[in-house]
Amino acid sequence: MSTCRTSRRTARLALAAAITVAAALTGPVPQAASAPSAVRTEAPSPGAAGLGDPVFPLDGNGGYRVSRYTLDFDWQAPRTPFAASTTVRAVATQALSRFDLDFAGNTLGAVTVNGKPAAAVRDGDELVVTPAKALAKGKPFTVVVHYTADPTQIRHRDDAIEDYGWIPTPDGTVLYPQPNGAKMIFPSNDHPSRRAPITFHITTPPGLSAAANGKLTGRTERPDGRVTWTYDSEQPVAAQLAQLAIGRFTFDEHTGPGGLPIRDVVPDDLVAPTDRYRALTDDHLAWLEDRLGPYPFHRYGVLVGDTDLGVALETQTLSLVPKADLLGDRVTAERNLVHELVHQWTGDSVGIEGWSDLWLSEGHARFWERQYSEEHGGDSFEAAMKTAYEAHDQWRHDYGAPAEPTEPNLFKRMRYDGSALVLYALREKVGAETFGKIERAWTATYRGRTASTQDFVDLASKVAGEDLDGFLHPWLYGAKTPPMPNHPDWVVTPVTG
């Protein structure tokens, strides 16, 4: 997410599981036989109501692994509730007596597990599902949740996210699921470390189109004039990176570098006004591939948001960029376009293991955004980093160190320029050539996987041929900003307040 422009209830984490031991002996044991071993059977127990992430303890759920989501949405009109269902195919990672889904949808309908009615209880943003029969460890199961989707559901944060959830447009909607708003869209295992492919079936009235992550695999016209659009994300997606947009769209398609399919989704009346900057995507891709390696997905495009919300978002393979970013000056437009494109490598392909690792996602996006901007008519990258250095102690005091965010301060300045500064310091420490090798190794090693802050420190140390933990730890966790290598004249402004 780029930024150029609810209180939580107490976490209930019931994590203890009861284990029963049963042993059975059949017949006498021959003299030469070895002693019998006990056969252990895992008794069914509840899956954890959250993963215990320090920032959002109840986000995500324990006891299962999702293998695919299928969303069926019968869209009616802007700000109008509509019938929806979500099918969750999963595998139990423990014997489950019950399990949770993250869900904040509107009216709940029937819930089934493996085709049989299941008990389902709402508990805040948790949907607690008790199947008719306990689920065995290692076995696949299917949950279907019928509900009324409410496209008026919006929540607010007092940081760079601003409003999130369903964001209305004049004739439809776009999604802002970050950081944990996917539960307003569909029942899910909503944590960045939990990813699964998504199939979308979106039915729209005549004259409206639907767009989503990945590839359009079907378009079926119904007798009543409504159209069902089917999309396949093709690769696993974190719930916070899901996108589903409805409106009067033009699909502007061409072939990009290396034969990459490019598909922009643009409100009809914004096609011509935004074409100049959208046409730069090929150049942005080529520039970033030189620095970060091959683009990690099967396709890309820009979704132009016909909304006044001034926030862009790195929804996977289809970056959401508000119209204001594409109707102003070129430097600002390119900063936001490049920022969200960088995220396809760092944040989307290389996912974060926990919310404390957000600095890896936003810091990389801001670092390369500013580097590109300096080379294409923007402000000095070094000057921007010097300004960030001066403010770093204050940001540490107000928002936490780069790798130590708290929930209210998750998307504050420290996770953007403050985290880019850590990467800038690393480049000053190891040199530009070694830093470039670290970046390419990072995106290649963890492509399609999640990774943690320690994973980055370990990889950087391996590539650089020196232990960088002692250098990076104070930058990432310390209360005071360390000296900047090669810049002894840089001074941190004293903390106030």
Short mmCIF file of C-alpha atoms in Angstrom, two decimals:
data_model
loop_
_atom_site.label_atom_id
_atom_site.label_comp_id
_atom_site.label_asym_id
_atom_site.label_seq_id
_atom_site.Cartn_x
_atom_site.Cartn_y
_atom_site.Cartn_z
CA MET A 1 0.00 0.00 0.00
CA SER A 2 1.29 3.47 -0.85
CA THR A 3 0.72 6.67 1.07
CA CYS A 4 1.82 9.59 -1.08
CA ARG A 5 -1.13 11.36 -0.18
CA THR A 6 -12.39 -0.29 16.38
CA SER A 7 -11.35 -1.38 19.26
CA ARG A 8 -10.61 -5.10 19.71
CA ARG A 9 -12.22 -7.33 22.28
CA THR A 10 -9.96 -9.28 24.62
CA ALA A 11 -8.36 -12.16 22.77
CA ARG A 12 -9.82 -15.52 23.67
CA LEU A 13 -7.21 -18.05 22.73
CA ALA A 14 -8.14 -21.52 23.90
CA LEU A 15 -5.08 -23.40 22.75
CA ALA A 16 -4.90 -26.40 25.10
CA ALA A 17 -5.69 -29.75 23.48
CA ALA A 18 -6.62 -32.91 25.42
CA ILE A 19 -4.88 -36.13 24.39
CA THR A 20 -6.20 -39.58 25.36
CA VAL A 21 -4.11 -42.72 25.21
CA ALA A 22 -5.58 -46.13 24.36
CA ALA A 23 -3.69 -49.39 24.29
CA ALA A 24 -4.99 -52.70 23.02
CA LEU A 25 -3.39 -56.09 23.31
CA THR A 26 -4.71 -59.00 21.30
CA GLY A 27 -3.62 -62.47 22.40
CA PRO A 28 -0.51 -63.60 24.27
CA VAL A 29 2.85 -62.19 23.32
CA PRO A 30 5.33 -64.82 22.07
CA GLN A 31 8.55 -65.17 24.05
CA ALA A 32 10.72 -63.82 21.23
CA ALA A 33 8.45 -60.87 20.34
CA SER A 34 9.28 -57.30 21.34
CA ALA A 35 7.16 -55.51 23.94
CA PRO A 36 3.93 -54.00 22.52
CA SER A 37 3.84 -50.28 21.79
CA ALA A 38 0.92 -48.08 22.81
CA VAL A 39 -1.38 -46.86 20.04
CA ARG A 40 -2.10 -43.19 20.53
CA THR A 41 -5.33 -41.68 19.30
CA GLU A 42 -5.78 -37.91 19.22
CA ALA A 43 -9.06 -36.86 20.77
CA PRO A 44 -10.94 -34.15 18.84
CA SER A 45 -10.52 -30.67 20.29
CA PRO A 46 -11.35 -27.09 19.21
CA GLY A 47 -9.11 -25.35 16.72
CA ALA A 48 -7.53 -22.16 18.02
CA ALA A 49 -9.66 -19.04 17.60
CA GLY A 50 -6.61 -17.09 16.42
CA LEU A 51 -2.96 -17.53 15.53
CA GLY A 52 -1.77 -15.34 18.38
CA ASP A 53 -0.11 -12.68 16.22
CA PRO A 54 0.98 -9.96 18.69
CA VAL A 55 -0.67 -7.27 16.54
CA PHE A 56 -3.98 -9.06 15.81
CA PRO A 57 -4.18 -12.10 18.16
CA LEU A 58 -7.50 -13.38 16.83
CA ASP A 59 -6.68 -13.11 13.12
CA GLY A 60 -6.25 -16.44 11.41
CA ASN A 61 -7.39 -19.73 12.91
CA GLY A 62 -5.82 -22.95 14.08
CA GLY A 63 -6.57 -26.58 13.32
CA TYR A 64 -6.79 -26.55 9.53
CA ARG A 65 -5.13 -25.46 6.31
CA VAL A 66 -7.24 -23.96 3.51
CA SER A 67 -6.64 -25.46 0.06
CA ARG A 68 -9.13 -23.27 -1.89
CA TYR A 69 -11.85 -20.65 -1.48
CA THR A 70 -14.76 -20.44 -3.90
CA LEU A 71 -16.82 -17.25 -3.70
CA ASP A 72 -20.32 -17.02 -5.22
CA PHE A 73 -21.66 -13.45 -5.25
CA ASP A 74 -25.01 -12.37 -6.72
CA TRP A 75 -24.39 -8.62 -6.95
CA GLN A 76 -27.48 -6.39 -7.16
CA ALA A 77 -26.64 -2.68 -6.91
CA PRO A 78 -24.32 -0.29 -5.04
CA ARG A 79 -24.88 -0.24 -1.27
CA THR A 80 -27.43 -3.04 -1.58
CA PRO A 81 -27.05 -6.35 0.35
CA PHE A 82 -26.99 -9.46 -1.82
CA ALA A 83 -26.94 -13.24 -1.54
CA ALA A 84 -23.50 -14.81 -1.23
CA SER A 85 -21.85 -18.07 -0.32
CA THR A 86 -18.29 -19.14 0.34
CA THR A 87 -17.00 -22.67 -0.03
CA VAL A 88 -13.86 -23.42 1.97
CA ARG A 89 -11.95 -26.56 1.11
CA ALA A 90 -9.45 -27.39 3.81
CA VAL A 91 -7.41 -30.11 5.48
CA ALA A 92 -7.56 -30.67 9.23
CA THR A 93 -4.16 -30.33 10.90
CA GLN A 94 -5.54 -31.75 14.14
CA ALA A 95 -8.59 -33.76 15.12
CA LEU A 96 -11.25 -31.05 15.24
CA SER A 97 -14.35 -30.93 17.39
CA ARG A 98 -14.98 -27.41 16.12
CA PHE A 99 -13.12 -24.64 14.30
CA ASP A 100 -13.32 -20.91 13.61
CA LEU A 101 -13.52 -18.79 10.49
CA ASP A 102 -12.81 -15.06 10.51
CA PHE A 103 -16.13 -13.56 9.46
CA ALA A 104 -17.90 -10.24 9.88
CA GLY A 105 -20.49 -10.56 7.14
CA ASN A 106 -24.09 -9.48 7.50
CA THR A 107 -26.92 -12.00 7.99
CA LEU A 108 -25.73 -15.57 8.44
CA GLY A 109 -27.62 -18.36 6.66
CA ALA A 110 -27.06 -22.10 6.55
CA VAL A 111 -23.64 -23.62 7.24
CA THR A 112 -22.68 -27.13 6.19
CA VAL A 113 -19.59 -29.27 6.72
CA ASN A 114 -19.10 -32.11 4.26
CA GLY A 115 -22.65 -31.61 3.05
CA LYS A 116 -24.28 -31.95 6.47
CA PRO A 117 -25.80 -29.12 8.56
CA ALA A 118 -23.39 -27.72 11.12
CA ALA A 119 -23.93 -25.54 14.17
CA ALA A 120 -22.55 -22.04 13.67
CA VAL A 121 -22.34 -19.28 16.27
CA ARG A 122 -21.17 -15.68 15.78
CA ASP A 123 -18.70 -14.44 18.38
CA GLY A 124 -17.58 -10.97 17.41
CA ASP A 125 -15.53 -11.39 14.23
CA GLU A 126 -15.31 -15.16 14.72
CA LEU A 127 -17.67 -17.72 13.20
CA VAL A 128 -17.47 -20.82 15.41
CA VAL A 129 -18.47 -23.91 13.44
CA THR A 130 -19.25 -27.25 15.08
CA PRO A 131 -19.63 -30.07 12.53
CA ALA A 132 -22.11 -32.90 13.04
CA LYS A 133 -19.17 -35.28 13.22
CA ALA A 134 -15.66 -34.53 14.43
CA LEU A 135 -13.04 -34.07 11.71
CA ALA A 136 -10.08 -36.43 11.61
CA LYS A 137 -6.54 -35.11 11.49
CA GLY A 138 -5.07 -35.08 8.00
CA LYS A 139 -8.43 -35.46 6.26
CA PRO A 140 -9.88 -32.94 3.78
CA PHE A 141 -13.22 -31.33 4.53
CA THR A 142 -15.51 -28.78 2.87
CA VAL A 143 -17.38 -25.94 4.56
CA VAL A 144 -20.12 -23.97 2.81
CA VAL A 145 -21.32 -20.73 4.41
CA HIS A 146 -24.42 -18.98 3.02
CA TYR A 147 -24.86 -15.36 4.06
CA THR A 148 -25.92 -11.91 2.99
CA ALA A 149 -22.98 -9.82 1.84
CA ASP A 150 -23.28 -6.18 2.81
CA PRO A 151 -21.36 -3.79 0.53
CA THR A 152 -21.92 -0.94 2.99
CA GLN A 153 -19.56 -2.55 5.53
CA ILE A 154 -16.60 -0.24 6.06
CA ARG A 155 -14.24 0.14 9.00
CA HIS A 156 -11.75 2.91 9.71
CA ARG A 157 -8.16 3.11 10.92
CA ASP A 158 -6.29 6.20 12.04
CA ASP A 159 -3.24 5.46 9.92
CA ALA A 160 -2.41 5.23 6.22
CA ILE A 161 -5.13 2.65 5.60
CA GLU A 162 -8.01 5.04 6.38
CA ASP A 163 -11.23 3.21 5.35
CA TYR A 164 -11.22 -0.48 4.48
CA GLY A 165 -13.60 -3.27 3.53
CA TRP A 166 -16.19 -2.67 0.81
CA ILE A 167 -15.46 0.74 -0.75
CA PRO A 168 -18.31 2.02 -2.95
CA THR A 169 -17.90 3.50 -6.41
CA PRO A 170 -20.62 5.32 -8.38
CA ASP A 171 -21.82 2.12 -10.03
CA GLY A 172 -20.28 -0.69 -7.99
CA THR A 173 -17.48 -1.42 -5.57
CA VAL A 174 -13.78 -2.08 -5.09
CA LEU A 175 -12.19 -3.91 -2.17
CA TYR A 176 -9.73 -2.67 0.43
CA PRO A 177 -9.21 -5.81 2.54
CA GLN A 178 -5.92 -4.70 4.16
CA PRO A 179 -5.05 -5.31 6.90
CA ASN A 180 -7.80 -7.64 8.15
CA GLY A 181 -10.93 -6.55 6.33
CA ALA A 182 -11.34 -9.67 4.19
CA LYS A 183 -13.65 -11.04 6.89
CA MET A 184 -16.16 -8.38 5.85
CA ILE A 185 -16.10 -9.87 2.34
CA PHE A 186 -15.97 -13.64 2.92
CA PRO A 187 -15.36 -16.14 5.75
CA SER A 188 -11.66 -16.94 5.73
CA ASN A 189 -8.46 -17.74 7.56
CA ASP A 190 -7.53 -14.07 7.55
CA HIS A 191 -3.82 -13.74 8.35
CA PRO A 192 -1.03 -12.84 5.89
CA SER A 193 0.78 -16.12 6.53
CA ARG A 194 -2.27 -18.16 5.44
CA ARG A 195 -2.71 -18.21 1.67
CA ALA A 196 -4.88 -20.22 -0.71
CA PRO A 197 -6.13 -19.98 -4.31
CA ILE A 198 -9.50 -18.30 -4.87
CA THR A 199 -12.18 -19.00 -7.45
CA PHE A 200 -14.65 -16.17 -7.99
CA HIS A 201 -18.16 -16.54 -9.45
CA ILE A 202 -19.60 -13.01 -9.64
CA THR A 203 -23.01 -12.36 -11.18
CA THR A 204 -23.71 -8.79 -12.27
CA PRO A 205 -26.71 -6.95 -13.73
CA PRO A 206 -26.71 -6.09 -17.46
CA GLY A 207 -24.19 -3.40 -18.33
CA LEU A 208 -21.87 -4.06 -15.38
CA SER A 209 -18.62 -6.01 -15.41
CA ALA A 210 -16.70 -7.81 -12.70
CA ALA A 211 -12.95 -8.12 -12.19
CA ALA A 212 -10.90 -10.10 -9.69
CA ASN A 213 -7.42 -11.45 -9.04
CA GLY A 214 -5.95 -13.68 -11.69
CA LYS A 215 -7.41 -14.95 -14.95
CA LEU A 216 -10.90 -14.62 -16.40
CA THR A 217 -11.85 -18.24 -17.10
CA GLY A 218 -15.52 -17.84 -17.96
CA ARG A 219 -18.25 -15.37 -18.84
CA THR A 220 -21.79 -16.75 -18.97
CA GLU A 221 -24.83 -14.73 -20.01
CA ARG A 222 -28.04 -15.78 -18.29
CA PRO A 223 -31.55 -15.67 -19.79
CA ASP A 224 -32.46 -12.67 -17.60
CA GLY A 225 -29.55 -10.63 -19.00
CA ARG A 226 -27.36 -10.99 -15.94
CA VAL A 227 -23.80 -12.20 -16.46
CA THR A 228 -21.68 -14.55 -14.34
CA TRP A 229 -17.96 -13.84 -14.41
CA THR A 230 -15.54 -16.56 -13.27
CA TYR A 231 -11.97 -15.78 -12.23
CA ASP A 232 -9.19 -18.02 -10.96
CA SER A 233 -6.43 -16.45 -8.88
CA GLU A 234 -4.08 -19.10 -10.35
CA GLN A 235 -1.74 -18.86 -7.37
CA PRO A 236 -2.37 -18.74 -3.60
CA VAL A 237 -3.51 -15.37 -2.24
CA ALA A 238 -3.51 -13.95 1.28
CA ALA A 239 -7.03 -12.81 2.16
CA GLN A 240 -5.81 -9.21 2.61
CA LEU A 241 -4.69 -9.21 -1.05
CA ALA A 242 -7.98 -10.38 -2.58
CA GLN A 243 -9.65 -8.05 -5.08
CA LEU A 244 -13.16 -8.03 -6.49
CA ALA A 245 -14.41 -5.00 -8.40
CA ILE A 246 -17.75 -4.31 -10.05
CA GLY A 247 -18.63 -1.42 -12.34
CA ARG A 248 -18.89 -0.15 -15.89
CA PHE A 249 -15.39 -1.14 -16.93
CA THR A 250 -13.20 -1.19 -19.99
CA PHE A 251 -10.64 -4.00 -19.99
CA ASP A 252 -7.53 -2.47 -21.56
CA GLU A 253 -5.27 -5.39 -22.49
CA HIS A 254 -1.90 -5.80 -24.16
CA THR A 255 1.21 -7.97 -23.96
CA GLY A 256 3.99 -6.66 -21.76
CA PRO A 257 7.70 -7.52 -21.39
CA GLY A 258 8.49 -11.17 -22.00
CA GLY A 259 4.96 -11.86 -23.21
CA LEU A 260 3.38 -11.04 -19.82
CA PRO A 261 -0.39 -10.45 -20.17
CA ILE A 262 -1.30 -6.94 -18.96
CA ARG A 263 -4.96 -6.18 -18.18
CA ASP A 264 -6.00 -2.79 -16.80
CA VAL A 265 -9.54 -2.51 -15.43
CA VAL A 266 -10.73 1.06 -15.93
CA PRO A 267 -14.07 2.81 -15.42
CA ASP A 268 -15.32 3.71 -18.89
CA ASP A 269 -15.04 7.47 -18.47
CA LEU A 270 -11.49 7.24 -17.05
CA VAL A 271 -9.86 5.25 -19.84
CA ALA A 272 -8.52 8.19 -21.85
CA PRO A 273 -7.63 10.45 -18.88
CA THR A 274 -5.51 7.72 -17.23
CA ASP A 275 -3.97 6.13 -20.32
CA ARG A 276 -0.79 8.22 -20.29
CA TYR A 277 0.41 6.93 -16.93
CA ARG A 278 -0.99 3.42 -17.22
CA ALA A 279 1.04 3.03 -20.41
CA LEU A 280 4.21 3.26 -18.28
CA THR A 281 3.68 -0.17 -16.71
CA ASP A 282 5.91 -1.91 -19.28
CA ASP A 283 8.79 0.43 -18.40
CA HIS A 284 8.19 -0.08 -14.68
CA LEU A 285 8.23 -3.86 -15.09
CA ALA A 286 11.47 -3.82 -17.07
CA TRP A 287 13.16 -1.52 -14.54
CA LEU A 288 12.12 -3.65 -11.57
CA GLU A 289 12.98 -6.98 -13.21
CA ASP A 290 16.54 -5.71 -13.60
CA ARG A 291 16.69 -5.22 -9.83
CA LEU A 292 14.36 -7.82 -8.32
CA GLY A 293 14.39 -10.63 -10.84
CA PRO A 294 11.58 -12.03 -13.00
CA TYR A 295 8.05 -10.83 -12.32
CA PRO A 296 6.58 -13.54 -10.03
CA PHE A 297 3.01 -13.97 -11.33
CA HIS A 298 1.29 -14.98 -14.57
CA ARG A 299 -0.26 -11.58 -15.31
CA TYR A 300 -0.55 -8.00 -14.03
CA GLY A 301 -2.69 -4.92 -14.34
CA VAL A 302 -3.95 -1.74 -12.72
CA LEU A 303 -7.47 -1.34 -11.38
CA VAL A 304 -8.40 2.34 -11.46
CA GLY A 305 -10.47 3.11 -8.39
CA ASP A 306 -13.31 5.54 -9.02
CA THR A 307 -13.28 6.59 -5.38
CA ASP A 308 -12.19 9.57 -3.33
CA LEU A 309 -10.22 7.33 -0.95
CA GLY A 310 -6.61 8.37 -1.57
CA VAL A 311 -5.04 4.99 -0.88
CA ALA A 312 -3.49 2.56 -3.35
CA LEU A 313 -3.32 -1.15 -2.59
CA GLU A 314 -1.22 -4.07 -3.84
CA THR A 315 -4.04 -6.54 -4.43
CA GLN A 316 -2.37 -9.51 -6.09
CA THR A 317 -1.89 -9.25 -9.88
CA LEU A 318 -4.34 -6.31 -9.99
CA SER A 319 -3.07 -3.26 -8.10
CA LEU A 320 -5.76 -0.83 -7.01
CA VAL A 321 -4.76 2.77 -7.75
CA PRO A 322 -7.20 5.61 -7.03
CA LYS A 323 -8.07 7.87 -9.92
CA ALA A 324 -6.55 10.95 -8.27
CA ASP A 325 -3.10 9.34 -8.47
CA LEU A 326 -3.49 8.99 -12.24
CA LEU A 327 -4.96 12.42 -12.95
CA GLY A 328 -2.17 14.52 -11.44
CA ASP A 329 1.54 14.99 -12.07
CA ARG A 330 3.73 12.24 -13.49
CA VAL A 331 6.16 11.98 -10.56
CA THR A 332 3.38 11.29 -8.06
CA ALA A 333 1.64 8.88 -10.42
CA GLU A 334 4.81 6.88 -11.02
CA ARG A 335 5.70 6.74 -7.35
CA ASN A 336 2.38 5.07 -6.57
CA LEU A 337 2.39 2.82 -9.63
CA VAL A 338 5.92 1.60 -8.93
CA HIS A 339 5.22 1.20 -5.21
CA GLU A 340 2.30 -1.17 -5.81
CA LEU A 341 4.18 -3.03 -8.53
CA VAL A 342 7.15 -3.62 -6.20
CA HIS A 343 4.70 -5.21 -3.77
CA GLN A 344 3.97 -7.95 -6.29
CA TRP A 345 7.50 -9.18 -5.52
CA THR A 346 7.71 -8.18 -1.84
CA GLY A 347 4.49 -8.56 0.10
CA ASP A 348 2.53 -10.60 -2.45
CA SER A 349 4.93 -13.24 -3.82
CA VAL A 350 7.26 -13.07 -0.82
CA GLY A 351 4.59 -12.84 1.86
CA ILE A 352 5.09 -11.79 5.46
CA GLU A 353 5.05 -14.38 8.22
CA GLY A 354 3.50 -12.01 10.76
CA TRP A 355 2.41 -8.39 11.05
CA SER A 356 5.69 -7.45 12.74
CA ASP A 357 7.33 -8.27 9.39
CA LEU A 358 5.31 -5.58 7.58
CA TRP A 359 8.43 -3.42 7.37
CA LEU A 360 9.78 -5.92 4.82
CA SER A 361 6.79 -5.35 2.56
CA GLU A 362 6.31 -1.60 2.88
CA GLY A 363 9.99 -0.80 3.36
CA HIS A 364 10.98 -2.51 0.12
CA ALA A 365 8.14 -0.89 -1.80
CA ARG A 366 9.09 2.57 -0.52
CA PHE A 367 12.83 1.97 -1.09
CA TRP A 368 12.46 1.05 -4.76
CA GLU A 369 9.70 3.59 -5.35
CA ARG A 370 12.01 6.39 -4.19
CA GLN A 371 14.98 4.99 -6.12
CA TYR A 372 12.93 4.90 -9.31
CA SER A 373 11.49 8.36 -8.69
CA GLU A 374 14.95 9.94 -8.26
CA GLU A 375 16.04 8.44 -11.59
CA HIS A 376 12.90 9.76 -13.32
CA GLY A 377 12.60 13.38 -12.24
CA GLY A 378 11.60 13.00 -8.60
CA ASP A 379 13.22 14.15 -5.37
CA SER A 380 16.64 13.04 -4.19
CA PHE A 381 16.54 9.59 -2.58
CA GLU A 382 19.43 10.44 -0.29
CA ALA A 383 17.75 13.66 0.84
CA ALA A 384 14.55 11.74 1.62
CA MET A 385 16.53 9.22 3.67
CA LYS A 386 18.37 11.96 5.54
CA THR A 387 15.02 13.51 6.46
CA ALA A 388 13.77 10.10 7.61
CA TYR A 389 16.95 9.61 9.64
CA GLU A 390 16.43 12.90 11.45
CA ALA A 391 12.91 11.83 12.45
CA HIS A 392 13.68 8.20 13.21
CA ASP A 393 14.02 8.45 16.99
CA GLN A 394 10.71 10.30 17.14
CA TRP A 395 9.05 7.65 14.98
CA ARG A 396 10.51 4.93 17.21
CA HIS A 397 9.03 6.69 20.21
CA ASP A 398 5.63 7.32 18.62
CA TYR A 399 5.13 4.27 16.39
CA GLY A 400 7.56 1.58 17.57
CA ALA A 401 10.75 0.37 15.94
CA PRO A 402 10.46 -0.85 12.33
CA ALA A 403 9.93 -4.52 13.28
CA GLU A 404 7.97 -3.78 16.48
CA PRO A 405 4.64 -2.25 15.42
CA THR A 406 1.57 -2.08 17.58
CA GLU A 407 -1.95 -2.38 16.20
CA PRO A 408 -2.80 1.37 16.19
CA ASN A 409 0.57 2.24 14.61
CA LEU A 410 0.84 -0.56 12.09
CA PHE A 411 0.66 1.63 8.96
CA LYS A 412 2.32 4.78 10.30
CA ARG A 413 5.37 6.49 8.79
CA MET A 414 7.84 4.08 10.40
CA ARG A 415 6.65 1.23 8.19
CA TYR A 416 7.27 3.33 5.04
CA ASP A 417 10.20 5.76 4.92
CA GLY A 418 11.29 4.54 8.35
CA SER A 419 11.64 0.99 7.05
CA ALA A 420 13.13 2.03 3.71
CA LEU A 421 15.82 3.71 5.83
CA VAL A 422 16.80 0.30 7.25
CA LEU A 423 17.36 -1.01 3.73
CA TYR A 424 19.24 2.17 2.83
CA ALA A 425 21.51 1.62 5.86
CA LEU A 426 22.08 -1.98 4.77
CA ARG A 427 23.08 -0.83 1.29
CA GLU A 428 25.50 1.70 2.80
CA LYS A 429 26.94 -1.07 4.98
CA VAL A 430 27.49 -3.77 2.34
CA GLY A 431 27.72 -1.69 -0.85
CA ALA A 432 25.34 -1.34 -3.78
CA GLU A 433 26.55 -4.47 -5.62
CA THR A 434 26.11 -6.80 -2.64
CA PHE A 435 22.82 -5.17 -1.74
CA GLY A 436 21.54 -5.87 -5.24
CA LYS A 437 22.51 -9.53 -4.83
CA ILE A 438 20.64 -9.65 -1.51
CA GLU A 439 17.49 -8.25 -3.10
CA ARG A 440 17.50 -10.69 -6.00
CA ALA A 441 18.24 -13.60 -3.67
CA TRP A 442 15.39 -12.53 -1.37
CA THR A 443 12.76 -12.51 -4.09
CA ALA A 444 14.06 -15.76 -5.63
CA THR A 445 14.56 -17.76 -2.44
CA TYR A 446 11.15 -16.97 -0.95
CA ARG A 447 9.14 -16.70 -4.16
CA GLY A 448 5.64 -17.99 -3.46
CA ARG A 449 6.39 -18.39 0.26
CA THR A 450 6.12 -16.39 3.45
CA ALA A 451 9.19 -15.16 5.27
CA SER A 452 10.11 -13.42 8.51
CA THR A 453 12.43 -10.65 9.57
CA GLN A 454 14.95 -13.20 10.80
CA ASP A 455 14.78 -14.96 7.43
CA PHE A 456 15.81 -11.68 5.79
CA VAL A 457 18.66 -11.09 8.24
CA ASP A 458 19.94 -14.64 7.74
CA LEU A 459 19.77 -14.43 3.96
CA ALA A 460 21.44 -11.02 3.86
CA SER A 461 24.23 -12.38 6.06
CA LYS A 462 24.71 -15.39 3.80
CA VAL A 463 24.86 -13.33 0.61
CA ALA A 464 27.13 -10.67 2.14
CA GLY A 465 29.45 -13.28 3.64
CA GLU A 466 29.30 -11.68 7.09
CA ASP A 467 27.02 -11.88 10.12
CA LEU A 468 24.71 -8.88 9.81
CA ASP A 469 22.53 -9.68 12.81
CA GLY A 470 24.50 -7.34 15.06
CA PHE A 471 24.17 -4.55 12.52
CA LEU A 472 20.48 -4.97 11.63
CA HIS A 473 19.06 -5.81 15.06
CA PRO A 474 19.49 -2.28 16.50
CA TRP A 475 18.00 -0.80 13.34
CA LEU A 476 14.97 -3.06 13.52
CA TYR A 477 14.35 -3.27 17.26
CA GLY A 478 16.38 -0.67 19.12
CA ALA A 479 14.99 2.32 21.00
CA LYS A 480 17.62 4.58 19.44
CA THR A 481 18.58 5.01 15.80
CA PRO A 482 22.12 3.72 15.07
CA PRO A 483 24.73 5.79 13.20
CA MET A 484 24.28 5.77 9.43
CA PRO A 485 27.24 4.14 7.64
CA ASN A 486 29.16 6.56 5.39
CA HIS A 487 27.21 9.55 6.74
CA PRO A 488 28.82 10.63 10.03
CA ASP A 489 27.28 14.09 9.61
CA TRP A 490 23.68 12.78 9.78
CA VAL A 491 22.09 13.68 13.12
CA VAL A 492 18.89 12.42 14.73
CA THR A 493 16.52 15.08 16.06
CA PRO A 494 15.90 14.66 19.83
CA VAL A 495 12.56 13.13 20.82
CA THR A 496 9.83 15.40 22.10
CA GLY A 497 6.65 14.45 23.93
#
